[in-house]
mmCIF file with all atom_site columns, C-alpha atoms in Angstrom:
data_model
loop_
_atom_site.group_PDB
_atom_site.id
_atom_site.type_symbol
_atom_site.label_atom_id
_atom_site.label_alt_id
_atom_site.label_comp_id
_atom_site.label_asym_id
_atom_site.label_entity_id
_atom_site.label_seq_id
_atom_site.pdbx_PDB_ins_code
_atom_site.Cartn_x
_atom_site.Cartn_y
_atom_site.Cartn_z
_atom_site.occupancy
_atom_site.B_iso_or_equiv
_atom_site.pdbx_formal_charge
_atom_site.auth_seq_id
_atom_site.auth_comp_id
_atom_site.auth_asym_id
_atom_site.auth_atom_id
_atom_site.pdbx_PDB_model_num
ATOM 1   C CA . MET A 1 1   ? -6.509  46.266 6.348  1.00 82.00 ? 1   MET A CA 1
ATOM 2   C CA . PRO A 1 2   ? -6.062  50.015 5.907  1.00 91.00 ? 2   PRO A CA 1
ATOM 3   C CA . ARG A 1 3   ? -2.671  51.134 4.699  1.00 95.00 ? 3   ARG A CA 1
ATOM 4   C CA . GLY A 1 4   ? -1.519  54.561 3.653  1.00 97.00 ? 4   GLY A CA 1
ATOM 5   C CA . ARG A 1 5   ? 0.597   57.564 4.509  1.00 97.00 ? 5   ARG A CA 1
ATOM 6   C CA . TYR A 1 6   ? 0.364   60.455 6.926  1.00 98.00 ? 6   TYR A CA 1
ATOM 7   C CA . SER A 1 7   ? 2.459   63.615 6.804  1.00 97.00 ? 7   SER A CA 1
ATOM 8   C CA . LEU A 1 8   ? 3.497   64.914 10.210 1.00 96.00 ? 8   LEU A CA 1
ATOM 9   C CA . HIS A 1 9   ? 4.372   68.551 10.842 1.00 94.00 ? 9   HIS A CA 1
ATOM 10  C CA . ASP A 1 10  ? 4.842   70.929 13.752 1.00 90.00 ? 10  ASP A CA 1
ATOM 11  C CA . PRO A 1 11  ? 1.283   72.052 14.670 1.00 87.00 ? 11  PRO A CA 1
ATOM 12  C CA . HIS A 1 12  ? 2.507   75.563 15.518 1.00 86.00 ? 12  HIS A CA 1
ATOM 13  C CA . ASP A 1 13  ? 4.805   76.597 12.656 1.00 89.00 ? 13  ASP A CA 1
ATOM 14  C CA . HIS A 1 14  ? 3.957   73.745 10.212 1.00 88.00 ? 14  HIS A CA 1
ATOM 15  C CA . THR A 1 15  ? 7.585   72.653 9.821  1.00 91.00 ? 15  THR A CA 1
ATOM 16  C CA . PRO A 1 16  ? 7.544   69.201 8.139  1.00 92.00 ? 16  PRO A CA 1
ATOM 17  C CA . LEU A 1 17  ? 8.681   66.483 10.550 1.00 91.00 ? 17  LEU A CA 1
ATOM 18  C CA . ALA A 1 18  ? 8.223   63.125 8.835  1.00 94.00 ? 18  ALA A CA 1
ATOM 19  C CA . GLU A 1 19  ? 6.161   60.889 6.584  1.00 97.00 ? 19  GLU A CA 1
ATOM 20  C CA . GLU A 1 20  ? 4.532   57.953 8.377  1.00 98.00 ? 20  GLU A CA 1
ATOM 21  C CA . HIS A 1 21  ? 3.767   54.920 6.193  1.00 97.00 ? 21  HIS A CA 1
ATOM 22  C CA . PHE A 1 22  ? 1.316   52.718 8.059  1.00 98.00 ? 22  PHE A CA 1
ATOM 23  C CA . GLN A 1 23  ? -0.931  49.698 8.041  1.00 97.00 ? 23  GLN A CA 1
ATOM 24  C CA . CYS A 1 24  ? -3.381  48.639 10.739 1.00 96.00 ? 24  CYS A CA 1
ATOM 25  C CA . ALA A 1 25  ? -6.179  46.157 11.347 1.00 92.00 ? 25  ALA A CA 1
ATOM 26  C CA . PRO A 1 26  ? -8.389  44.633 14.029 1.00 91.00 ? 26  PRO A CA 1
ATOM 27  C CA . GLY A 1 27  ? -7.219  41.180 15.076 1.00 79.00 ? 27  GLY A CA 1
ATOM 28  C CA . PRO A 1 28  ? -8.076  38.332 17.453 1.00 78.00 ? 28  PRO A CA 1
ATOM 29  C CA . SER A 1 29  ? -6.743  40.225 20.468 1.00 81.00 ? 29  SER A CA 1
ATOM 30  C CA . GLY A 1 30  ? -7.854  43.746 19.564 1.00 92.00 ? 30  GLY A CA 1
ATOM 31  C CA . TRP A 1 31  ? -6.055  46.070 17.106 1.00 96.00 ? 31  TRP A CA 1
ATOM 32  C CA . ARG A 1 32  ? -2.525  46.450 15.742 1.00 96.00 ? 32  ARG A CA 1
ATOM 33  C CA . TYR A 1 33  ? -0.800  49.358 14.041 1.00 97.00 ? 33  TYR A CA 1
ATOM 34  C CA . VAL A 1 34  ? 2.666   49.278 12.460 1.00 97.00 ? 34  VAL A CA 1
ATOM 35  C CA . SER A 1 35  ? 4.453   52.076 10.640 1.00 98.00 ? 35  SER A CA 1
ATOM 36  C CA . ARG A 1 36  ? 7.810   53.367 9.522  1.00 97.00 ? 36  ARG A CA 1
ATOM 37  C CA . LEU A 1 37  ? 8.805   57.007 9.473  1.00 97.00 ? 37  LEU A CA 1
ATOM 38  C CA . THR A 1 38  ? 10.955  58.689 6.824  1.00 96.00 ? 38  THR A CA 1
ATOM 39  C CA . ASP A 1 39  ? 12.283  62.205 6.361  1.00 91.00 ? 39  ASP A CA 1
ATOM 40  C CA . SER A 1 40  ? 11.814  64.358 3.260  1.00 84.00 ? 40  SER A CA 1
ATOM 41  C CA . ALA A 1 41  ? 14.713  62.571 1.556  1.00 86.00 ? 41  ALA A CA 1
ATOM 42  C CA . GLY A 1 42  ? 13.191  59.163 2.223  1.00 88.00 ? 42  GLY A CA 1
ATOM 43  C CA . GLU A 1 43  ? 15.723  58.260 4.918  1.00 91.00 ? 43  GLU A CA 1
ATOM 44  C CA . HIS A 1 44  ? 14.545  56.061 7.793  1.00 93.00 ? 44  HIS A CA 1
ATOM 45  C CA . ARG A 1 45  ? 13.573  58.091 10.902 1.00 93.00 ? 45  ARG A CA 1
ATOM 46  C CA . GLY A 1 46  ? 11.925  55.529 13.159 1.00 95.00 ? 46  GLY A CA 1
ATOM 47  C CA . SER A 1 47  ? 9.031   53.128 13.577 1.00 97.00 ? 47  SER A CA 1
ATOM 48  C CA . VAL A 1 48  ? 5.894   52.421 15.603 1.00 98.00 ? 48  VAL A CA 1
ATOM 49  C CA . ASP A 1 49  ? 4.428   49.052 16.578 1.00 98.00 ? 49  ASP A CA 1
ATOM 50  C CA . LEU A 1 50  ? 1.347   49.237 18.810 1.00 97.00 ? 50  LEU A CA 1
ATOM 51  C CA . ALA A 1 51  ? -1.011  46.408 19.768 1.00 97.00 ? 51  ALA A CA 1
ATOM 52  C CA . LEU A 1 52  ? -4.197  46.939 21.800 1.00 96.00 ? 52  LEU A CA 1
ATOM 53  C CA . ASP A 1 53  ? -6.444  44.449 23.549 1.00 95.00 ? 53  ASP A CA 1
ATOM 54  C CA . ASP A 1 54  ? -10.223 44.363 23.085 1.00 92.00 ? 54  ASP A CA 1
ATOM 55  C CA . LEU A 1 55  ? -10.641 47.095 25.719 1.00 93.00 ? 55  LEU A CA 1
ATOM 56  C CA . GLY A 1 56  ? -8.192  49.439 24.017 1.00 93.00 ? 56  GLY A CA 1
ATOM 57  C CA . ARG A 1 57  ? -5.365  48.922 26.519 1.00 96.00 ? 57  ARG A CA 1
ATOM 58  C CA . PRO A 1 58  ? -1.787  48.726 25.178 1.00 96.00 ? 58  PRO A CA 1
ATOM 59  C CA . LEU A 1 59  ? -0.720  45.092 25.072 1.00 96.00 ? 59  LEU A CA 1
ATOM 60  C CA . ARG A 1 60  ? 2.605   46.027 23.508 1.00 96.00 ? 60  ARG A CA 1
ATOM 61  C CA . LEU A 1 61  ? 4.306   49.194 22.336 1.00 98.00 ? 61  LEU A CA 1
ATOM 62  C CA . GLU A 1 62  ? 7.639   49.433 20.544 1.00 97.00 ? 62  GLU A CA 1
ATOM 63  C CA . LEU A 1 63  ? 8.923   52.812 19.379 1.00 97.00 ? 63  LEU A CA 1
ATOM 64  C CA . HIS A 1 64  ? 12.153  53.659 17.567 1.00 96.00 ? 64  HIS A CA 1
ATOM 65  C CA . ALA A 1 65  ? 13.403  57.194 16.899 1.00 95.00 ? 65  ALA A CA 1
ATOM 66  C CA . GLY A 1 66  ? 16.933  57.468 15.619 1.00 86.00 ? 66  GLY A CA 1
ATOM 67  C CA . ASP A 1 67  ? 18.868  55.089 17.847 1.00 90.00 ? 67  ASP A CA 1
ATOM 68  C CA . TRP A 1 68  ? 16.505  55.476 20.805 1.00 95.00 ? 68  TRP A CA 1
ATOM 69  C CA . GLN A 1 69  ? 14.039  52.707 21.668 1.00 96.00 ? 69  GLN A CA 1
ATOM 70  C CA . VAL A 1 70  ? 11.049  52.333 23.968 1.00 97.00 ? 70  VAL A CA 1
ATOM 71  C CA . ARG A 1 71  ? 9.169   49.152 24.805 1.00 97.00 ? 71  ARG A CA 1
ATOM 72  C CA . GLY A 1 72  ? 6.069   49.333 26.970 1.00 98.00 ? 72  GLY A CA 1
ATOM 73  C CA . ALA A 1 73  ? 2.761   47.789 27.987 1.00 97.00 ? 73  ALA A CA 1
ATOM 74  C CA . ALA A 1 74  ? -0.146  48.214 30.379 1.00 96.00 ? 74  ALA A CA 1
ATOM 75  C CA . LEU A 1 75  ? 1.165   46.826 33.681 1.00 93.00 ? 75  LEU A CA 1
ATOM 76  C CA . ASP A 1 76  ? 0.326   48.422 37.049 1.00 93.00 ? 76  ASP A CA 1
ATOM 77  C CA . GLY A 1 77  ? -0.741  51.461 35.051 1.00 95.00 ? 77  GLY A CA 1
ATOM 78  C CA . VAL A 1 78  ? 1.768   51.656 32.211 1.00 97.00 ? 78  VAL A CA 1
ATOM 79  C CA . THR A 1 79  ? 5.350   50.415 32.333 1.00 98.00 ? 79  THR A CA 1
ATOM 80  C CA . TRP A 1 80  ? 8.153   50.957 29.832 1.00 98.00 ? 80  TRP A CA 1
ATOM 81  C CA . VAL A 1 81  ? 11.867  50.503 29.248 1.00 97.00 ? 81  VAL A CA 1
ATOM 82  C CA . ARG A 1 82  ? 13.779  53.206 27.352 1.00 97.00 ? 82  ARG A CA 1
ATOM 83  C CA . THR A 1 83  ? 17.156  52.364 25.824 1.00 96.00 ? 83  THR A CA 1
ATOM 84  C CA . ASP A 1 84  ? 19.765  54.952 24.842 1.00 90.00 ? 84  ASP A CA 1
ATOM 85  C CA . PRO A 1 85  ? 21.589  55.001 21.479 1.00 88.00 ? 85  PRO A CA 1
ATOM 86  C CA . THR A 1 86  ? 24.659  53.188 22.854 1.00 86.00 ? 86  THR A CA 1
ATOM 87  C CA . GLY A 1 87  ? 22.526  50.275 24.026 1.00 81.00 ? 87  GLY A CA 1
ATOM 88  C CA . LEU A 1 88  ? 24.483  50.228 27.282 1.00 86.00 ? 88  LEU A CA 1
ATOM 89  C CA . HIS A 1 89  ? 21.901  51.887 29.496 1.00 88.00 ? 89  HIS A CA 1
ATOM 90  C CA . ALA A 1 90  ? 18.195  51.176 29.910 1.00 93.00 ? 90  ALA A CA 1
ATOM 91  C CA . THR A 1 91  ? 15.857  53.038 32.244 1.00 95.00 ? 91  THR A CA 1
ATOM 92  C CA . GLU A 1 92  ? 12.538  51.654 33.408 1.00 96.00 ? 92  GLU A CA 1
ATOM 93  C CA . GLY A 1 93  ? 9.496   53.775 34.172 1.00 97.00 ? 93  GLY A CA 1
ATOM 94  C CA . ASN A 1 94  ? 6.047   53.198 35.608 1.00 97.00 ? 94  ASN A CA 1
ATOM 95  C CA . VAL A 1 95  ? 3.145   55.627 35.978 1.00 97.00 ? 95  VAL A CA 1
ATOM 96  C CA . ARG A 1 96  ? -0.437  55.191 37.134 1.00 97.00 ? 96  ARG A CA 1
ATOM 97  C CA . ALA A 1 97  ? -1.726  56.173 33.712 1.00 97.00 ? 97  ALA A CA 1
ATOM 98  C CA . HIS A 1 98  ? -4.270  54.725 31.286 1.00 97.00 ? 98  HIS A CA 1
ATOM 99  C CA . ALA A 1 99  ? -2.166  54.429 28.120 1.00 98.00 ? 99  ALA A CA 1
ATOM 100 C CA . PHE A 1 100 ? 0.605   55.930 25.982 1.00 98.00 ? 100 PHE A CA 1
ATOM 101 C CA . THR A 1 101 ? 0.634   58.767 23.486 1.00 97.00 ? 101 THR A CA 1
ATOM 102 C CA . GLY A 1 102 ? 3.051   60.470 21.094 1.00 96.00 ? 102 GLY A CA 1
ATOM 103 C CA . THR A 1 103 ? 3.256   62.065 17.658 1.00 94.00 ? 103 THR A CA 1
ATOM 104 C CA . SER A 1 104 ? 1.948   59.028 15.751 1.00 97.00 ? 104 SER A CA 1
ATOM 105 C CA . PRO A 1 105 ? -1.733  59.075 14.703 1.00 98.00 ? 105 PRO A CA 1
ATOM 106 C CA . ALA A 1 106 ? -1.923  55.552 16.136 1.00 98.00 ? 106 ALA A CA 1
ATOM 107 C CA . PHE A 1 107 ? -2.145  56.992 19.634 1.00 98.00 ? 107 PHE A CA 1
ATOM 108 C CA . LEU A 1 108 ? -5.221  59.069 18.800 1.00 98.00 ? 108 LEU A CA 1
ATOM 109 C CA . VAL A 1 109 ? -7.053  55.994 17.525 1.00 97.00 ? 109 VAL A CA 1
ATOM 110 C CA . ALA A 1 110 ? -5.886  54.061 20.588 1.00 97.00 ? 110 ALA A CA 1
ATOM 111 C CA . THR A 1 111 ? -7.176  56.686 23.038 1.00 98.00 ? 111 THR A CA 1
ATOM 112 C CA . ALA A 1 112 ? -10.529 56.846 21.250 1.00 97.00 ? 112 ALA A CA 1
ATOM 113 C CA . ARG A 1 113 ? -10.769 53.042 21.453 1.00 96.00 ? 113 ARG A CA 1
ATOM 114 C CA . LEU A 1 114 ? -9.905  53.091 25.137 1.00 96.00 ? 114 LEU A CA 1
ATOM 115 C CA . LEU A 1 115 ? -12.519 55.717 26.044 1.00 96.00 ? 115 LEU A CA 1
ATOM 116 C CA . ARG A 1 116 ? -15.344 54.480 23.763 1.00 95.00 ? 116 ARG A CA 1
ATOM 117 C CA . LEU A 1 117 ? -17.225 57.769 24.061 1.00 95.00 ? 117 LEU A CA 1
ATOM 118 C CA . THR A 1 118 ? -20.693 58.494 22.704 1.00 92.00 ? 118 THR A CA 1
ATOM 119 C CA . PRO A 1 119 ? -22.110 61.918 21.781 1.00 90.00 ? 119 PRO A CA 1
ATOM 120 C CA . SER A 1 120 ? -24.092 61.835 25.038 1.00 88.00 ? 120 SER A CA 1
ATOM 121 C CA . SER A 1 121 ? -21.011 61.044 27.156 1.00 90.00 ? 121 SER A CA 1
ATOM 122 C CA . ALA A 1 122 ? -19.598 63.700 29.436 1.00 91.00 ? 122 ALA A CA 1
ATOM 123 C CA . ALA A 1 123 ? -16.055 64.856 28.739 1.00 94.00 ? 123 ALA A CA 1
ATOM 124 C CA . THR A 1 124 ? -13.711 62.197 30.095 1.00 97.00 ? 124 THR A CA 1
ATOM 125 C CA . ARG A 1 125 ? -10.344 62.769 31.718 1.00 97.00 ? 125 ARG A CA 1
ATOM 126 C CA . VAL A 1 126 ? -7.466  60.492 30.756 1.00 98.00 ? 126 VAL A CA 1
ATOM 127 C CA . ARG A 1 127 ? -3.837  60.325 31.930 1.00 98.00 ? 127 ARG A CA 1
ATOM 128 C CA . LEU A 1 128 ? -1.273  59.355 29.302 1.00 98.00 ? 128 LEU A CA 1
ATOM 129 C CA . VAL A 1 129 ? 2.485   58.925 29.115 1.00 98.00 ? 129 VAL A CA 1
ATOM 130 C CA . ALA A 1 130 ? 3.771   60.808 26.065 1.00 98.00 ? 130 ALA A CA 1
ATOM 131 C CA . PHE A 1 131 ? 7.080   59.932 24.402 1.00 97.00 ? 131 PHE A CA 1
ATOM 132 C CA . THR A 1 132 ? 8.423   63.097 22.834 1.00 92.00 ? 132 THR A CA 1
ATOM 133 C CA . ASP A 1 133 ? 10.683  63.283 19.798 1.00 86.00 ? 133 ASP A CA 1
ATOM 134 C CA . PRO A 1 134 ? 13.529  63.115 19.014 1.00 89.00 ? 134 PRO A CA 1
ATOM 135 C CA . VAL A 1 135 ? 14.785  61.105 22.025 1.00 93.00 ? 135 VAL A CA 1
ATOM 136 C CA . LEU A 1 136 ? 11.513  59.479 23.182 1.00 96.00 ? 136 LEU A CA 1
ATOM 137 C CA . ALA A 1 137 ? 11.604  61.260 26.540 1.00 96.00 ? 137 ALA A CA 1
ATOM 138 C CA . PRO A 1 138 ? 8.615   60.240 28.715 1.00 97.00 ? 138 PRO A CA 1
ATOM 139 C CA . ARG A 1 139 ? 6.223   62.894 30.020 1.00 97.00 ? 139 ARG A CA 1
ATOM 140 C CA . THR A 1 140 ? 2.928   62.398 31.856 1.00 97.00 ? 140 THR A CA 1
ATOM 141 C CA . VAL A 1 141 ? 0.035   64.425 30.433 1.00 97.00 ? 141 VAL A CA 1
ATOM 142 C CA . ASP A 1 142 ? -3.602  64.818 31.455 1.00 98.00 ? 142 ASP A CA 1
ATOM 143 C CA . GLN A 1 143 ? -6.219  65.350 28.768 1.00 98.00 ? 143 GLN A CA 1
ATOM 144 C CA . SER A 1 144 ? -9.983  65.643 28.518 1.00 98.00 ? 144 SER A CA 1
ATOM 145 C CA . TRP A 1 145 ? -11.744 63.981 25.579 1.00 98.00 ? 145 TRP A CA 1
ATOM 146 C CA . ALA A 1 146 ? -15.311 64.608 24.404 1.00 97.00 ? 146 ALA A CA 1
ATOM 147 C CA . LEU A 1 147 ? -17.101 63.204 21.342 1.00 97.00 ? 147 LEU A CA 1
ATOM 148 C CA . VAL A 1 148 ? -18.851 66.285 19.978 1.00 96.00 ? 148 VAL A CA 1
ATOM 149 C CA . ASN A 1 149 ? -20.185 64.889 16.697 1.00 94.00 ? 149 ASN A CA 1
ATOM 150 C CA . SER A 1 150 ? -20.600 61.553 14.933 1.00 93.00 ? 150 SER A CA 1
ATOM 151 C CA . GLU A 1 151 ? -21.763 61.708 11.329 1.00 92.00 ? 151 GLU A CA 1
ATOM 152 C CA . ALA A 1 152 ? -22.238 59.053 8.644  1.00 88.00 ? 152 ALA A CA 1
ATOM 153 C CA . HIS A 1 153 ? -21.007 59.839 5.124  1.00 83.00 ? 153 HIS A CA 1
ATOM 154 C CA . ALA A 1 154 ? -21.974 57.869 2.022  1.00 81.00 ? 154 ALA A CA 1
ATOM 155 C CA . THR A 1 155 ? -19.058 56.163 0.222  1.00 77.00 ? 155 THR A CA 1
ATOM 156 C CA . ASP A 1 156 ? -18.649 53.524 -2.492 1.00 75.00 ? 156 ASP A CA 1
ATOM 157 C CA . ASN A 1 157 ? -18.064 50.977 0.294  1.00 72.00 ? 157 ASN A CA 1
ATOM 158 C CA . GLY A 1 158 ? -21.129 51.940 2.322  1.00 75.00 ? 158 GLY A CA 1
ATOM 159 C CA . PRO A 1 159 ? -21.617 54.545 5.032  1.00 82.00 ? 159 PRO A CA 1
ATOM 160 C CA . LEU A 1 160 ? -18.482 55.794 6.764  1.00 86.00 ? 160 LEU A CA 1
ATOM 161 C CA . THR A 1 161 ? -18.901 57.216 10.262 1.00 91.00 ? 161 THR A CA 1
ATOM 162 C CA . VAL A 1 162 ? -16.622 60.128 11.116 1.00 95.00 ? 162 VAL A CA 1
ATOM 163 C CA . ASP A 1 163 ? -16.231 60.995 14.795 1.00 96.00 ? 163 ASP A CA 1
ATOM 164 C CA . GLU A 1 164 ? -15.158 64.478 15.861 1.00 97.00 ? 164 GLU A CA 1
ATOM 165 C CA . TYR A 1 165 ? -13.468 64.694 19.257 1.00 98.00 ? 165 TYR A CA 1
ATOM 166 C CA . GLN A 1 166 ? -12.590 67.767 21.246 1.00 97.00 ? 166 GLN A CA 1
ATOM 167 C CA . VAL A 1 167 ? -9.334  67.186 23.096 1.00 98.00 ? 167 VAL A CA 1
ATOM 168 C CA . THR A 1 168 ? -8.270  69.549 25.885 1.00 97.00 ? 168 THR A CA 1
ATOM 169 C CA . ALA A 1 169 ? -4.804  69.682 27.442 1.00 96.00 ? 169 ALA A CA 1
ATOM 170 C CA . LEU A 1 170 ? -5.640  70.084 31.119 1.00 96.00 ? 170 LEU A CA 1
ATOM 171 C CA . ASP A 1 171 ? -2.336  71.768 32.017 1.00 93.00 ? 171 ASP A CA 1
ATOM 172 C CA . THR A 1 172 ? -2.746  74.609 29.508 1.00 94.00 ? 172 THR A CA 1
ATOM 173 C CA . GLY A 1 173 ? -6.444  74.559 28.585 1.00 94.00 ? 173 GLY A CA 1
ATOM 174 C CA . GLU A 1 174 ? -5.497  74.357 24.886 1.00 95.00 ? 174 GLU A CA 1
ATOM 175 C CA . GLN A 1 175 ? -8.207  72.652 22.809 1.00 96.00 ? 175 GLN A CA 1
ATOM 176 C CA . HIS A 1 176 ? -8.114  71.036 19.404 1.00 96.00 ? 176 HIS A CA 1
ATOM 177 C CA . ALA A 1 177 ? -10.289 68.848 17.186 1.00 97.00 ? 177 ALA A CA 1
ATOM 178 C CA . VAL A 1 178 ? -9.506  65.307 16.094 1.00 98.00 ? 178 VAL A CA 1
ATOM 179 C CA . HIS A 1 179 ? -11.459 63.592 13.291 1.00 98.00 ? 179 HIS A CA 1
ATOM 180 C CA . ILE A 1 180 ? -11.344 59.778 13.191 1.00 97.00 ? 180 ILE A CA 1
ATOM 181 C CA . ALA A 1 181 ? -13.072 57.275 10.889 1.00 96.00 ? 181 ALA A CA 1
ATOM 182 C CA . GLY A 1 182 ? -12.763 53.715 12.160 1.00 93.00 ? 182 GLY A CA 1
ATOM 183 C CA . ASP A 1 183 ? -9.037  53.225 12.724 1.00 95.00 ? 183 ASP A CA 1
ATOM 184 C CA . VAL A 1 184 ? -7.815  56.082 10.518 1.00 96.00 ? 184 VAL A CA 1
ATOM 185 C CA . VAL A 1 185 ? -7.194  59.682 11.590 1.00 97.00 ? 185 VAL A CA 1
ATOM 186 C CA . LEU A 1 186 ? -8.626  61.991 8.936  1.00 96.00 ? 186 LEU A CA 1
ATOM 187 C CA . ALA A 1 187 ? -7.418  65.251 10.483 1.00 95.00 ? 187 ALA A CA 1
ATOM 188 C CA . ALA A 1 188 ? -5.706  66.426 13.669 1.00 97.00 ? 188 ALA A CA 1
ATOM 189 C CA . PRO A 1 189 ? -3.147  69.099 14.596 1.00 96.00 ? 189 PRO A CA 1
ATOM 190 C CA . GLY A 1 190 ? 0.179   68.217 13.019 1.00 95.00 ? 190 GLY A CA 1
ATOM 191 C CA . ILE A 1 191 ? -1.316  65.285 11.071 1.00 97.00 ? 191 ILE A CA 1
ATOM 192 C CA . GLU A 1 192 ? -2.549  65.086 7.485  1.00 96.00 ? 192 GLU A CA 1
ATOM 193 C CA . LEU A 1 193 ? -3.759  61.911 5.783  1.00 97.00 ? 193 LEU A CA 1
ATOM 194 C CA . GLU A 1 194 ? -2.029  62.014 2.401  1.00 96.00 ? 194 GLU A CA 1
ATOM 195 C CA . ASP A 1 195 ? -2.880  58.581 1.015  1.00 95.00 ? 195 ASP A CA 1
ATOM 196 C CA . LEU A 1 196 ? -5.255  55.742 1.941  1.00 94.00 ? 196 LEU A CA 1
ATOM 197 C CA . GLN A 1 197 ? -5.267  52.585 -0.155 1.00 92.00 ? 197 GLN A CA 1
ATOM 198 C CA . SER A 1 198 ? -8.219  50.824 1.490  1.00 88.00 ? 198 SER A CA 1
ATOM 199 C CA . PRO A 1 199 ? -11.174 51.904 3.648  1.00 89.00 ? 199 PRO A CA 1
ATOM 200 C CA . PRO A 1 200 ? -10.842 52.246 7.430  1.00 93.00 ? 200 PRO A CA 1
ATOM 201 C CA . SER A 1 201 ? -11.681 49.182 9.493  1.00 90.00 ? 201 SER A CA 1
ATOM 202 C CA . ARG A 1 202 ? -15.027 49.219 11.297 1.00 81.00 ? 202 ARG A CA 1
ATOM 203 C CA . PHE A 1 203 ? -14.909 48.450 14.992 1.00 77.00 ? 203 PHE A CA 1
ATOM 204 C CA . ASP A 1 204 ? -17.772 46.523 16.610 1.00 64.00 ? 204 ASP A CA 1
#
């Protein structure tokens, strides 16, 4: 069960945003990721709880940011309920999309699991609902994912396969690289893996 810490920063000006302390593991139904976010002073900023089924679809998502909350799942596309800080108002949303995304590295692993690309696969288009900080506002985004390289590296625990994806935002054409090993993001814009206490899980 990998556990560790990511640092999150603004990918454009590198302003520190949060530290994300996480643990994740494959399970009977698929894969689960839980984390808590803290600011530079160690104060609680939010949390992520994401569970996927064997096909990489979101069985359950629960996000907290400040006093805002989102709960969602794959249902007629993706469906979610967003609750405001007062707890008096909840708004429901539904979009014909494949999955969710956001600032957490969990969403990159989840999208890679959903698409299951190979180096010979053509670039694949995916529609995602992004929840943007700091109020978890939903926004539908279209991306293209391609697996451009998959390379095995020798480690003390056996070979570790690192996959390099090229992700393109279809509304702007902006491209960036994402490096994933098993269920751990090694590098991506705005994400740095600062600490890993056990090796990434290997997916079948």
